[in-house]
C-alpha atoms as a printed R data frame, in Angstrom:
    type eleno elety resid chain resno       x       y       z
1   ATOM     1    CA   UNK     A     1   1.629  11.691  -2.637
2   ATOM     2    CA   UNK     A     2   4.625   9.061  -3.434
3   ATOM     3    CA   UNK     A     3   2.879   5.860  -3.245
4   ATOM     4    CA   UNK     A     4   3.467   3.994   0.442
5   ATOM     5    CA   UNK     A     5   1.419   0.973  -0.570
6   ATOM     6    CA   UNK     A     6   2.063  -2.450  -0.130
7   ATOM     7    CA   UNK     A     7   0.837  -4.762  -2.889
8   ATOM     8    CA   UNK     A     8   2.531  -8.311  -2.098
9   ATOM     9    CA   UNK     A     9   0.413 -11.060  -1.678
10  ATOM    10    CA   UNK     A    10   0.279 -14.503  -0.501
11  ATOM    11    CA   UNK     A    11  -0.695 -17.222  -4.144
12  ATOM    12    CA   UNK     A    12  -0.368 -21.165  -2.888
13  ATOM    13    CA   UNK     A    13   2.846 -20.129  -0.256
14  ATOM    14    CA   UNK     A    14   4.169 -18.537  -3.036
15  ATOM    15    CA   UNK     A    15   4.706 -14.726  -2.747
16  ATOM    16    CA   UNK     A    16   3.632 -11.770  -5.397
17  ATOM    17    CA   UNK     A    17   4.814  -8.551  -5.469
18  ATOM    18    CA   UNK     A    18   1.224  -7.593  -6.325
19  ATOM    19    CA   UNK     A    19  -2.063  -9.832  -6.997
20  ATOM    20    CA   UNK     A    20  -2.722  -9.011 -10.577
21  ATOM    21    CA   UNK     A    21  -2.163 -11.883 -12.097
22  ATOM    22    CA   UNK     A    22  -1.942 -13.066 -16.636
23  ATOM    23    CA   UNK     A    23  -4.963 -16.456 -16.532
24  ATOM    24    CA   UNK     A    24  -4.131 -19.299 -18.383
25  ATOM    25    CA   UNK     A    25  -4.479 -17.644 -22.303
26  ATOM    26    CA   UNK     A    26  -2.096 -17.901 -25.475
27  ATOM    27    CA   UNK     A    27  -0.400 -15.249 -24.338
28  ATOM    28    CA   UNK     A    28   2.040 -17.074 -21.858
29  ATOM    29    CA   UNK     A    29   2.973 -18.476 -25.634
30  ATOM    30    CA   UNK     A    30   5.688 -16.859 -26.728
31  ATOM    31    CA   UNK     A    31   8.756 -15.630 -24.422
32  ATOM    32    CA   UNK     A    32   8.649 -12.067 -25.907
33  ATOM    33    CA   UNK     A    33   4.524 -11.118 -24.565
34  ATOM    34    CA   UNK     A    34   5.578 -12.887 -21.647
35  ATOM    35    CA   UNK     A    35   8.342 -11.356 -20.872
36  ATOM    36    CA   UNK     A    36   5.801  -8.110 -21.356
37  ATOM    37    CA   UNK     A    37   3.532  -8.852 -19.598
38  ATOM    38    CA   UNK     A    38   6.204  -9.170 -16.371
39  ATOM    39    CA   UNK     A    39   7.360  -5.684 -17.272
40  ATOM    40    CA   UNK     A    40   3.924  -4.259 -17.327
41  ATOM    41    CA   UNK     A    41   3.913  -5.608 -13.875
42  ATOM    42    CA   UNK     A    42   2.554  -8.714 -13.734
43  ATOM    43    CA   UNK     A    43   2.386 -10.601 -10.475
44  ATOM    44    CA   UNK     A    44   2.844 -14.047 -11.475
45  ATOM    45    CA   UNK     A    45   1.937 -16.095 -15.474
46  ATOM    46    CA   UNK     A    46  -0.440 -18.897 -15.407
47  ATOM    47    CA   UNK     A    47   1.082 -20.359 -18.281
48  ATOM    48    CA   UNK     A    48  -1.780 -21.290 -21.246
49  ATOM    49    CA   UNK     A    49  -2.826 -25.263 -20.468
50  ATOM    50    CA   UNK     A    50  -1.420 -27.862 -21.250
51  ATOM    51    CA   UNK     A    51  -4.734 -30.934 -22.264
52  ATOM    52    CA   UNK     A    52  -5.316 -34.040 -21.961
53  ATOM    53    CA   UNK     A    53  -5.786 -34.688 -25.658
54  ATOM    54    CA   UNK     A    54  -2.489 -33.936 -26.463
55  ATOM    55    CA   UNK     A    55  -0.838 -35.637 -24.180
56  ATOM    56    CA   UNK     A    56  -3.544 -38.719 -25.311
57  ATOM    57    CA   UNK     A    57  -2.890 -39.047 -28.669
58  ATOM    58    CA   UNK     A    58   1.278 -38.892 -30.257
59  ATOM    59    CA   UNK     A    59   1.299 -36.108 -32.783
60  ATOM    60    CA   UNK     A    60   1.412 -38.656 -35.785
61  ATOM    61    CA   UNK     A    61  -2.523 -39.491 -34.685
62  ATOM    62    CA   UNK     A    62  -3.048 -36.265 -33.850
63  ATOM    63    CA   UNK     A    63  -1.775 -34.928 -38.061
64  ATOM    64    CA   UNK     A    64  -3.535 -37.984 -39.134
65  ATOM    65    CA   UNK     A    65  -7.239 -36.821 -37.817
66  ATOM    66    CA   UNK     A    66  -5.509 -32.773 -39.616
67  ATOM    67    CA   UNK     A    67  -5.439 -34.211 -42.436
68  ATOM    68    CA   UNK     A    68  -8.743 -36.536 -43.057
69  ATOM    69    CA   UNK     A    69 -11.042 -33.564 -41.505
70  ATOM    70    CA   UNK     A    70  -9.188 -31.816 -44.283
71  ATOM    71    CA   UNK     A    71 -10.272 -33.487 -46.992
72  ATOM    72    CA   UNK     A    72 -13.682 -34.341 -45.315
73  ATOM    73    CA   UNK     A    73 -15.414 -31.938 -44.581
74  ATOM    74    CA   UNK     A    74 -14.901 -27.844 -44.563
75  ATOM    75    CA   UNK     A    75 -16.096 -27.369 -41.217
76  ATOM    76    CA   UNK     A    76 -13.121 -29.582 -39.638
77  ATOM    77    CA   UNK     A    77 -10.926 -28.742 -41.615
78  ATOM    78    CA   UNK     A    78 -11.249 -24.990 -39.871
79  ATOM    79    CA   UNK     A    79 -11.546 -26.442 -36.390
80  ATOM    80    CA   UNK     A    80  -8.758 -28.999 -36.177
81  ATOM    81    CA   UNK     A    81  -5.345 -26.824 -37.136
82  ATOM    82    CA   UNK     A    82  -5.500 -24.731 -33.809
83  ATOM    83    CA   UNK     A    83  -3.893 -28.228 -32.330
84  ATOM    84    CA   UNK     A    84  -1.790 -27.631 -34.464
85  ATOM    85    CA   UNK     A    85  -0.550 -24.035 -33.937
86  ATOM    86    CA   UNK     A    86  -0.870 -24.776 -30.343
87  ATOM    87    CA   UNK     A    87   2.064 -26.612 -28.486
88  ATOM    88    CA   UNK     A    88   1.309 -30.035 -29.153
89  ATOM    89    CA   UNK     A    89   1.944 -32.317 -27.055
90  ATOM    90    CA   UNK     A    90   4.141 -32.381 -23.392
91  ATOM    91    CA   UNK     A    91   7.451 -32.133 -24.306
92  ATOM    92    CA   UNK     A    92   6.882 -28.425 -25.770
93  ATOM    93    CA   UNK     A    93   4.993 -27.739 -23.095
94  ATOM    94    CA   UNK     A    94   7.893 -28.906 -21.155
95  ATOM    95    CA   UNK     A    95  10.869 -26.723 -23.124
96  ATOM    96    CA   UNK     A    96   8.840 -23.543 -23.116
97  ATOM    97    CA   UNK     A    97   8.430 -24.230 -19.135
98  ATOM    98    CA   UNK     A    98  12.146 -24.387 -18.575
99  ATOM    99    CA   UNK     A    99  12.965 -21.688 -21.166
100 ATOM   100    CA   UNK     A   100  10.802 -18.973 -19.309
101 ATOM   101    CA   UNK     A   101  12.098 -20.068 -15.047
102 ATOM   102    CA   UNK     A   102  15.433 -18.795 -17.745
103 ATOM   103    CA   UNK     A   103  14.096 -15.627 -19.141
104 ATOM   104    CA   UNK     A   104  11.490 -14.552 -16.451
105 ATOM   105    CA   UNK     A   105  12.048 -13.069 -12.913
106 ATOM   106    CA   UNK     A   106   8.089 -13.766 -11.556
107 ATOM   107    CA   UNK     A   107   6.456 -17.039 -10.351
108 ATOM   108    CA   UNK     A   108   5.895 -19.631 -13.948
109 ATOM   109    CA   UNK     A   109   2.655 -21.558 -12.902
110 ATOM   110    CA   UNK     A   110   1.737 -24.380 -15.294
111 ATOM   111    CA   UNK     A   111  -1.501 -25.438 -16.092
112 ATOM   112    CA   UNK     A   112  -3.194 -29.108 -17.341
113 ATOM   113    CA   UNK     A   113  -6.419 -29.114 -18.778
114 ATOM   114    CA   UNK     A   114  -8.651 -32.653 -17.310
115 ATOM   115    CA   UNK     A   115 -11.268 -34.979 -17.071
116 ATOM   116    CA   UNK     A   116 -10.338 -37.873 -16.890
117 ATOM   117    CA   UNK     A   117  -9.007 -39.625 -14.094
118 ATOM   118    CA   UNK     A   118  -6.031 -41.368 -16.274
119 ATOM   119    CA   UNK     A   119  -1.877 -41.583 -16.997
120 ATOM   120    CA   UNK     A   120  -2.234 -38.195 -17.987
121 ATOM   121    CA   UNK     A   121  -1.641 -37.900 -14.326
122 ATOM   122    CA   UNK     A   122   1.827 -38.479 -13.682
123 ATOM   123    CA   UNK     A   123   2.821 -35.832 -16.716
124 ATOM   124    CA   UNK     A   124   2.121 -33.222 -13.401
125 ATOM   125    CA   UNK     A   125   5.156 -34.646 -12.434
126 ATOM   126    CA   UNK     A   126   6.549 -33.554 -15.206
127 ATOM   127    CA   UNK     A   127   5.389 -30.281 -14.976
128 ATOM   128    CA   UNK     A   128   7.284 -29.445 -11.581
129 ATOM   129    CA   UNK     A   129  10.650 -31.118 -12.898
130 ATOM   130    CA   UNK     A   130  10.792 -28.499 -15.319
131 ATOM   131    CA   UNK     A   131  10.635 -26.138 -13.462
132 ATOM   132    CA   UNK     A   132   7.306 -24.605 -12.490
133 ATOM   133    CA   UNK     A   133   6.566 -23.562  -9.419
134 ATOM   134    CA   UNK     A   134   2.778 -24.254  -8.616
135 ATOM   135    CA   UNK     A   135  -0.257 -26.362 -10.981
136 ATOM   136    CA   UNK     A   136  -2.525 -24.719 -11.900
137 ATOM   137    CA   UNK     A   137  -5.189 -27.768 -12.726
138 ATOM   138    CA   UNK     A   138  -8.207 -27.025 -14.758
139 ATOM   139    CA   UNK     A   139 -11.508 -29.900 -14.295
140 ATOM   140    CA   UNK     A   140 -12.821 -29.616 -17.315
141 ATOM   141    CA   UNK     A   141 -15.701 -31.510 -17.659
142 ATOM   142    CA   UNK     A   142 -18.897 -31.507 -19.007
143 ATOM   143    CA   UNK     A   143 -21.844 -33.704 -17.303
144 ATOM   144    CA   UNK     A   144 -24.264 -34.690 -20.236
145 ATOM   145    CA   UNK     A   145 -25.055 -38.215 -19.382
146 ATOM   146    CA   UNK     A   146 -28.399 -38.811 -17.353
147 ATOM   147    CA   UNK     A   147 -26.856 -41.491 -16.283
148 ATOM   148    CA   UNK     A   148 -24.402 -39.281 -14.530
149 ATOM   149    CA   UNK     A   149 -25.208 -38.143 -11.105
150 ATOM   150    CA   UNK     A   150 -24.141 -35.468  -9.207
151 ATOM   151    CA   UNK     A   151 -22.610 -37.426  -6.543
152 ATOM   152    CA   UNK     A   152 -21.139 -39.297 -10.033
153 ATOM   153    CA   UNK     A   153 -19.319 -35.615 -10.895
154 ATOM   154    CA   UNK     A   154 -18.072 -34.355  -7.744
155 ATOM   155    CA   UNK     A   155 -16.361 -37.295  -6.466
156 ATOM   156    CA   UNK     A   156 -14.643 -37.670  -9.665
157 ATOM   157    CA   UNK     A   157 -13.409 -33.705  -9.508
158 ATOM   158    CA   UNK     A   158 -11.729 -35.220  -5.709
159 ATOM   159    CA   UNK     A   159 -10.488 -38.513  -7.177
160 ATOM   160    CA   UNK     A   160  -9.231 -36.411  -9.875
161 ATOM   161    CA   UNK     A   161  -7.452 -33.228  -7.369
162 ATOM   162    CA   UNK     A   162  -6.472 -36.470  -4.422
163 ATOM   163    CA   UNK     A   163  -4.024 -37.450  -7.640
164 ATOM   164    CA   UNK     A   164  -2.477 -34.765  -8.751
165 ATOM   165    CA   UNK     A   165  -1.615 -33.512  -5.761
166 ATOM   166    CA   UNK     A   166  -0.287 -36.876  -4.997
167 ATOM   167    CA   UNK     A   167   2.156 -36.742  -7.353
168 ATOM   168    CA   UNK     A   168   3.783 -33.447  -7.133
169 ATOM   169    CA   UNK     A   169   5.179 -31.694  -4.057
170 ATOM   170    CA   UNK     A   170   4.332 -27.515  -5.645
171 ATOM   171    CA   UNK     A   171   1.457 -26.002  -5.034
172 ATOM   172    CA   UNK     A   172  -1.689 -26.968  -7.186
173 ATOM   173    CA   UNK     A   173  -4.576 -25.038  -7.791
174 ATOM   174    CA   UNK     A   174  -8.090 -25.839  -8.849
175 ATOM   175    CA   UNK     A   175 -10.080 -24.383 -11.372
176 ATOM   176    CA   UNK     A   176 -13.443 -25.189 -11.835
177 ATOM   177    CA   UNK     A   177 -16.872 -24.217 -12.871
178 ATOM   178    CA   UNK     A   178 -19.949 -22.355 -10.475
179 ATOM   179    CA   UNK     A   179 -21.960 -24.972 -11.833
180 ATOM   180    CA   UNK     A   180 -22.442 -27.128  -8.419
181 ATOM   181    CA   UNK     A   181 -25.216 -27.600  -6.951
182 ATOM   182    CA   UNK     A   182 -23.314 -26.928  -3.678
183 ATOM   183    CA   UNK     A   183 -20.681 -24.872  -4.284
184 ATOM   184    CA   UNK     A   184 -19.554 -24.657  -0.524
185 ATOM   185    CA   UNK     A   185 -19.046 -27.922  -0.253
186 ATOM   186    CA   UNK     A   186 -17.661 -28.435  -3.104
187 ATOM   187    CA   UNK     A   187 -15.211 -25.790  -2.903
188 ATOM   188    CA   UNK     A   188 -14.394 -27.529   0.920
189 ATOM   189    CA   UNK     A   189 -13.889 -30.816  -0.275
190 ATOM   190    CA   UNK     A   190 -11.715 -29.751  -3.258
191 ATOM   191    CA   UNK     A   191  -8.923 -27.970  -0.751
192 ATOM   192    CA   UNK     A   192  -9.366 -31.253   2.122
193 ATOM   193    CA   UNK     A   193  -8.767 -33.750  -1.580
194 ATOM   194    CA   UNK     A   194  -5.842 -31.460  -1.744
195 ATOM   195    CA   UNK     A   195  -6.443 -28.110  -2.932
196 ATOM   196    CA   UNK     A   196  -4.060 -24.879  -2.162
197 ATOM   197    CA   UNK     A   197  -5.734 -22.676  -4.018
198 ATOM   198    CA   UNK     A   198  -9.172 -22.397  -5.575
199 ATOM   199    CA   UNK     A   199  -9.320 -20.742  -9.250
200 ATOM   200    CA   UNK     A   200 -13.142 -19.220  -9.135
201 ATOM   201    CA   UNK     A   201 -13.554 -19.227 -12.184
202 ATOM   202    CA   UNK     A   202 -13.910 -21.366 -15.432
203 ATOM   203    CA   UNK     A   203 -15.509 -20.585 -18.272
204 ATOM   204    CA   UNK     A   204 -17.225 -22.548 -20.396
205 ATOM   205    CA   UNK     A   205 -17.435 -22.687 -24.071
206 ATOM   206    CA   UNK     A   206 -21.270 -21.859 -24.573
207 ATOM   207    CA   UNK     A   207 -21.356 -22.844 -27.994
208 ATOM   208    CA   UNK     A   208 -23.486 -21.055 -30.612
209 ATOM   209    CA   UNK     A   209 -26.000 -21.795 -33.949
210 ATOM   210    CA   UNK     A   210 -24.697 -19.899 -37.365
211 ATOM   211    CA   UNK     A   211 -28.201 -19.219 -39.129
212 ATOM   212    CA   UNK     A   212 -25.884 -18.394 -42.103
213 ATOM   213    CA   UNK     A   213 -24.615 -21.686 -42.814
214 ATOM   214    CA   UNK     A   214 -25.871 -23.989 -40.262
215 ATOM   215    CA   UNK     A   215 -23.032 -25.085 -38.588
216 ATOM   216    CA   UNK     A   216 -22.081 -25.194 -34.895
217 ATOM   217    CA   UNK     A   217 -19.811 -22.079 -34.194
218 ATOM   218    CA   UNK     A   218 -17.740 -23.313 -30.976
219 ATOM   219    CA   UNK     A   219 -15.510 -19.888 -31.406
220 ATOM   220    CA   UNK     A   220 -14.564 -18.340 -27.754
221 ATOM   221    CA   UNK     A   221 -15.932 -15.326 -26.944
222 ATOM   222    CA   UNK     A   222 -13.993 -13.295 -24.822
223 ATOM   223    CA   UNK     A   223 -15.427 -12.779 -21.251
224 ATOM   224    CA   UNK     A   224 -16.948  -8.670 -20.234
225 ATOM   225    CA   UNK     A   225 -17.069  -7.332 -17.442
226 ATOM   226    CA   UNK     A   226 -20.862  -8.177 -16.641
227 ATOM   227    CA   UNK     A   227 -19.210 -12.154 -16.001
228 ATOM   228    CA   UNK     A   228 -17.558 -10.619 -12.807
229 ATOM   229    CA   UNK     A   229 -20.102 -10.739 -10.649
230 ATOM   230    CA   UNK     A   230 -19.804 -14.951  -9.929
231 ATOM   231    CA   UNK     A   231 -16.768 -14.773  -8.460
232 ATOM   232    CA   UNK     A   232 -17.554 -11.750  -6.513
233 ATOM   233    CA   UNK     A   233 -19.924 -13.811  -5.162
234 ATOM   234    CA   UNK     A   234 -18.613 -16.637  -3.986
235 ATOM   235    CA   UNK     A   235 -14.784 -15.533  -3.116
236 ATOM   236    CA   UNK     A   236 -17.352 -13.354  -0.419
237 ATOM   237    CA   UNK     A   237 -18.828 -16.107   0.546
238 ATOM   238    CA   UNK     A   238 -16.228 -17.945   0.887
239 ATOM   239    CA   UNK     A   239 -12.992 -16.557   2.041
240 ATOM   240    CA   UNK     A   240 -13.918 -16.690   5.791
241 ATOM   241    CA   UNK     A   241 -14.551 -20.650   5.503
242 ATOM   242    CA   UNK     A   242 -11.833 -21.863   3.305
243 ATOM   243    CA   UNK     A   243  -7.695 -21.528   4.291
244 ATOM   244    CA   UNK     A   244  -6.429 -21.302   1.333
245 ATOM   245    CA   UNK     A   245  -5.761 -19.144  -1.485
246 ATOM   246    CA   UNK     A   246  -8.887 -17.678  -3.434
247 ATOM   247    CA   UNK     A   247  -7.878 -16.484  -7.030
248 ATOM   248    CA   UNK     A   248 -10.597 -14.705  -9.075
249 ATOM   249    CA   UNK     A   249 -11.130 -15.042 -12.731
250 ATOM   250    CA   UNK     A   250 -13.779 -14.358 -15.402
251 ATOM   251    CA   UNK     A   251 -14.786 -10.827 -16.296
252 ATOM   252    CA   UNK     A   252 -11.623  -9.038 -14.504
253 ATOM   253    CA   UNK     A   253 -11.904  -6.398 -17.007
254 ATOM   254    CA   UNK     A   254 -10.520  -3.347 -14.913
255 ATOM   255    CA   UNK     A   255  -8.908  -1.451 -11.795
256 ATOM   256    CA   UNK     A   256 -11.627  -1.499  -9.955
257 ATOM   257    CA   UNK     A   257 -12.551  -5.279 -10.690
258 ATOM   258    CA   UNK     A   258  -9.765  -5.899  -9.109
259 ATOM   259    CA   UNK     A   259 -10.440  -4.058  -5.886
260 ATOM   260    CA   UNK     A   260 -13.791  -5.377  -5.686
261 ATOM   261    CA   UNK     A   261 -12.665  -8.407  -5.559
262 ATOM   262    CA   UNK     A   262  -9.683  -7.812  -3.117
263 ATOM   263    CA   UNK     A   263 -12.281  -6.245  -1.017
264 ATOM   264    CA   UNK     A   264 -14.458  -8.910  -1.414
265 ATOM   265    CA   UNK     A   265 -11.792 -12.117  -0.274
266 ATOM   266    CA   UNK     A   266  -9.176 -12.382  -3.646
267 ATOM   267    CA   UNK     A   267  -5.405 -13.278  -2.832
268 ATOM   268    CA   UNK     A   268  -4.788 -12.862  -6.496
269 ATOM   269    CA   UNK     A   269  -7.069 -11.274  -9.754
270 ATOM   270    CA   UNK     A   270  -6.679 -12.707 -12.632
271 ATOM   271    CA   UNK     A   271  -7.582 -10.970 -16.434
272 ATOM   272    CA   UNK     A   272  -6.523 -12.522 -20.151
273 ATOM   273    CA   UNK     A   273 -10.110 -11.000 -22.120
274 ATOM   274    CA   UNK     A   274  -8.873  -7.202 -20.995
275 ATOM   275    CA   UNK     A   275  -5.495  -8.458 -22.441
276 ATOM   276    CA   UNK     A   276  -6.862  -9.587 -25.547
277 ATOM   277    CA   UNK     A   277  -8.390  -6.391 -25.776
278 ATOM   278    CA   UNK     A   278  -6.009  -4.017 -25.035
279 ATOM   279    CA   UNK     A   279  -2.584  -5.358 -25.316
280 ATOM   280    CA   UNK     A   280   0.116  -7.120 -21.841
281 ATOM   281    CA   UNK     A   281   0.388  -3.069 -21.328
282 ATOM   282    CA   UNK     A   282  -2.468  -3.033 -19.350
283 ATOM   283    CA   UNK     A   283  -1.355  -4.551 -16.671
284 ATOM   284    CA   UNK     A   284   0.378  -1.419 -15.135
285 ATOM   285    CA   UNK     A   285  -2.606   0.929 -15.721
286 ATOM   286    CA   UNK     A   286  -5.056  -1.800 -13.325
287 ATOM   287    CA   UNK     A   287  -2.034  -1.997 -11.066
288 ATOM   288    CA   UNK     A   288  -1.864   1.981 -10.706
289 ATOM   289    CA   UNK     A   289  -4.979   2.683 -10.400
290 ATOM   290    CA   UNK     A   290  -5.471  -0.266  -7.282
291 ATOM   291    CA   UNK     A   291  -1.925   1.547  -6.050
292 ATOM   292    CA   UNK     A   292  -4.538   4.659  -6.262
293 ATOM   293    CA   UNK     A   293  -7.292   3.301  -4.983
294 ATOM   294    CA   UNK     A   294  -5.520   1.969  -1.906
295 ATOM   295    CA   UNK     A   295  -3.859   4.947  -1.355
296 ATOM   296    CA   UNK     A   296  -7.275   6.878  -1.421
297 ATOM   297    CA   UNK     A   297  -8.999   4.973   0.819
298 ATOM   298    CA   UNK     A   298  -5.957   5.267   3.558
299 ATOM   299    CA   UNK     A   299  -4.548   1.203   3.358
300 ATOM   300    CA   UNK     A   300  -1.014   0.446   3.461
301 ATOM   301    CA   UNK     A   301  -1.640  -2.480   1.944
302 ATOM   302    CA   UNK     A   302  -2.968  -5.573  -0.609
303 ATOM   303    CA   UNK     A   303  -3.561  -7.666   2.587
304 ATOM   304    CA   UNK     A   304  -4.923  -5.068   5.027
305 ATOM   305    CA   UNK     A   305  -8.299  -4.611   2.446
306 ATOM   306    CA   UNK     A   306  -8.183  -8.056   0.996
307 ATOM   307    CA   UNK     A   307 -11.051  -9.449   2.421
308 ATOM   308    CA   UNK     A   308 -13.067  -6.398   4.636
309 ATOM   309    CA   UNK     A   309 -16.124  -6.861   2.354
310 ATOM   310    CA   UNK     A   310 -16.503 -10.518   2.580
311 ATOM   311    CA   UNK     A   311 -19.621 -11.633   4.463
312 ATOM   312    CA   UNK     A   312 -18.390 -11.640   7.893
313 ATOM   313    CA   UNK     A   313 -16.663  -8.649   6.858
314 ATOM   314    CA   UNK     A   314 -20.264  -6.206   6.245
315 ATOM   315    CA   UNK     A   315 -22.797  -6.190   8.086
316 ATOM   316    CA   UNK     A   316 -25.313  -7.020   6.209
317 ATOM   317    CA   UNK     A   317 -23.978 -10.040   5.511
318 ATOM   318    CA   UNK     A   318 -27.101 -11.055   4.044
319 ATOM   319    CA   UNK     A   319 -25.536  -8.530   0.690
320 ATOM   320    CA   UNK     A   320 -24.440 -12.136  -0.583
321 ATOM   321    CA   UNK     A   321 -27.484 -14.371   0.119
322 ATOM   322    CA   UNK     A   322 -31.189 -15.116  -1.199
323 ATOM   323    CA   UNK     A   323 -32.337 -11.782   1.428
324 ATOM   324    CA   UNK     A   324 -30.775  -8.937  -0.580
325 ATOM   325    CA   UNK     A   325 -32.855 -10.956  -3.951
326 ATOM   326    CA   UNK     A   326 -35.863 -11.344  -2.338
327 ATOM   327    CA   UNK     A   327 -35.421  -6.903  -2.201
328 ATOM   328    CA   UNK     A   328 -33.621  -6.854  -4.979
329 ATOM   329    CA   UNK     A   329 -36.485  -7.695  -7.121
330 ATOM   330    CA   UNK     A   330 -39.460  -6.376  -5.053
331 ATOM   331    CA   UNK     A   331 -37.907  -2.698  -5.807
332 ATOM   332    CA   UNK     A   332 -36.800  -3.022  -9.558
333 ATOM   333    CA   UNK     A   333 -38.149  -0.870 -11.588
334 ATOM   334    CA   UNK     A   334 -37.676   0.235 -14.922
335 ATOM   335    CA   UNK     A   335 -37.741   3.585 -16.967
336 ATOM   336    CA   UNK     A   336 -40.898   1.772 -18.434
337 ATOM   337    CA   UNK     A   337 -42.971   1.883 -16.437
338 ATOM   338    CA   UNK     A   338 -45.314  -1.091 -17.506
339 ATOM   339    CA   UNK     A   339 -48.283   0.699 -15.112
340 ATOM   340    CA   UNK     A   340 -49.284   3.431 -17.852
341 ATOM   341    CA   UNK     A   341 -49.079   0.344 -20.041
342 ATOM   342    CA   UNK     A   342 -52.457  -0.350 -22.207
343 ATOM   343    CA   UNK     A   343 -53.802  -3.232 -20.990
344 ATOM   344    CA   UNK     A   344 -51.729  -3.509 -18.039
345 ATOM   345    CA   UNK     A   345 -53.944  -4.503 -14.740
346 ATOM   346    CA   UNK     A   346 -56.093  -1.424 -13.874
347 ATOM   347    CA   UNK     A   347 -54.309   0.396 -10.585
């Protein structure tokens, strides 16, 4: 049968041809790969992040750091040159946006990664002027000081979002991690501060210790499909409570993941790790799977399917909350029957 499923979705007020969007990553660094992602079917493209640190230090400072690093410790040398590969400074980034806007038909979403409330916020306006269709603000702030309270951290997020919102007219998406003591409340407050959409969730770098060299290994590991459960749960919980766009990211590896997230209530699902693993054309596979599933189930559109498994839509609404946790733990059984194990309590 000819598939007539309408895949269009609205994200941040932008009309996208489908909900599959490459998330902020180095995949968008070159115009060639960006074009391939578009040809493979991407609904929009989120650019790699421009880091607050890149804007604050001019190039000479960065290069001085590279040079001194190279002499002093081998470790620093291996760590810093990435800044060099990364497009240093805002002018290169603005140039990149302008180039992609000429090259691509799909919306181009710029990305700012920062943690402080500072002068760099004014650069959000430059991204808009360069032609970005929307801005994704990735608030990456890891609270490590014992004297900084949760309330302080939350206020910092709100101030940051409000100040960026105040400086631009294009839509603003805010990408945050899941580690708030009240994620639902924080989501509401971010929207009140000016977010047109939430991108759930960013992945914090979890450094490891290399036992051979006894150094801290800052390698970024690709996401695993397991990680999709966190955005799945929160999007299902927030969909009916928030009047804003919701994007799911972290652990979206297959068309099945995309379908689940849309059913939970996501307007778009973002992927990067799967594209690193399988190449840009993998996007087409994801789209075909999504379309086929919706078609088989008799859905006419993505819009019709979206949120049909959110918390309010599911008869057993507690499936996403604590009651289910209790049931799951008490009914879990292992392949290894510990009751027969020597020394186990007599049954």
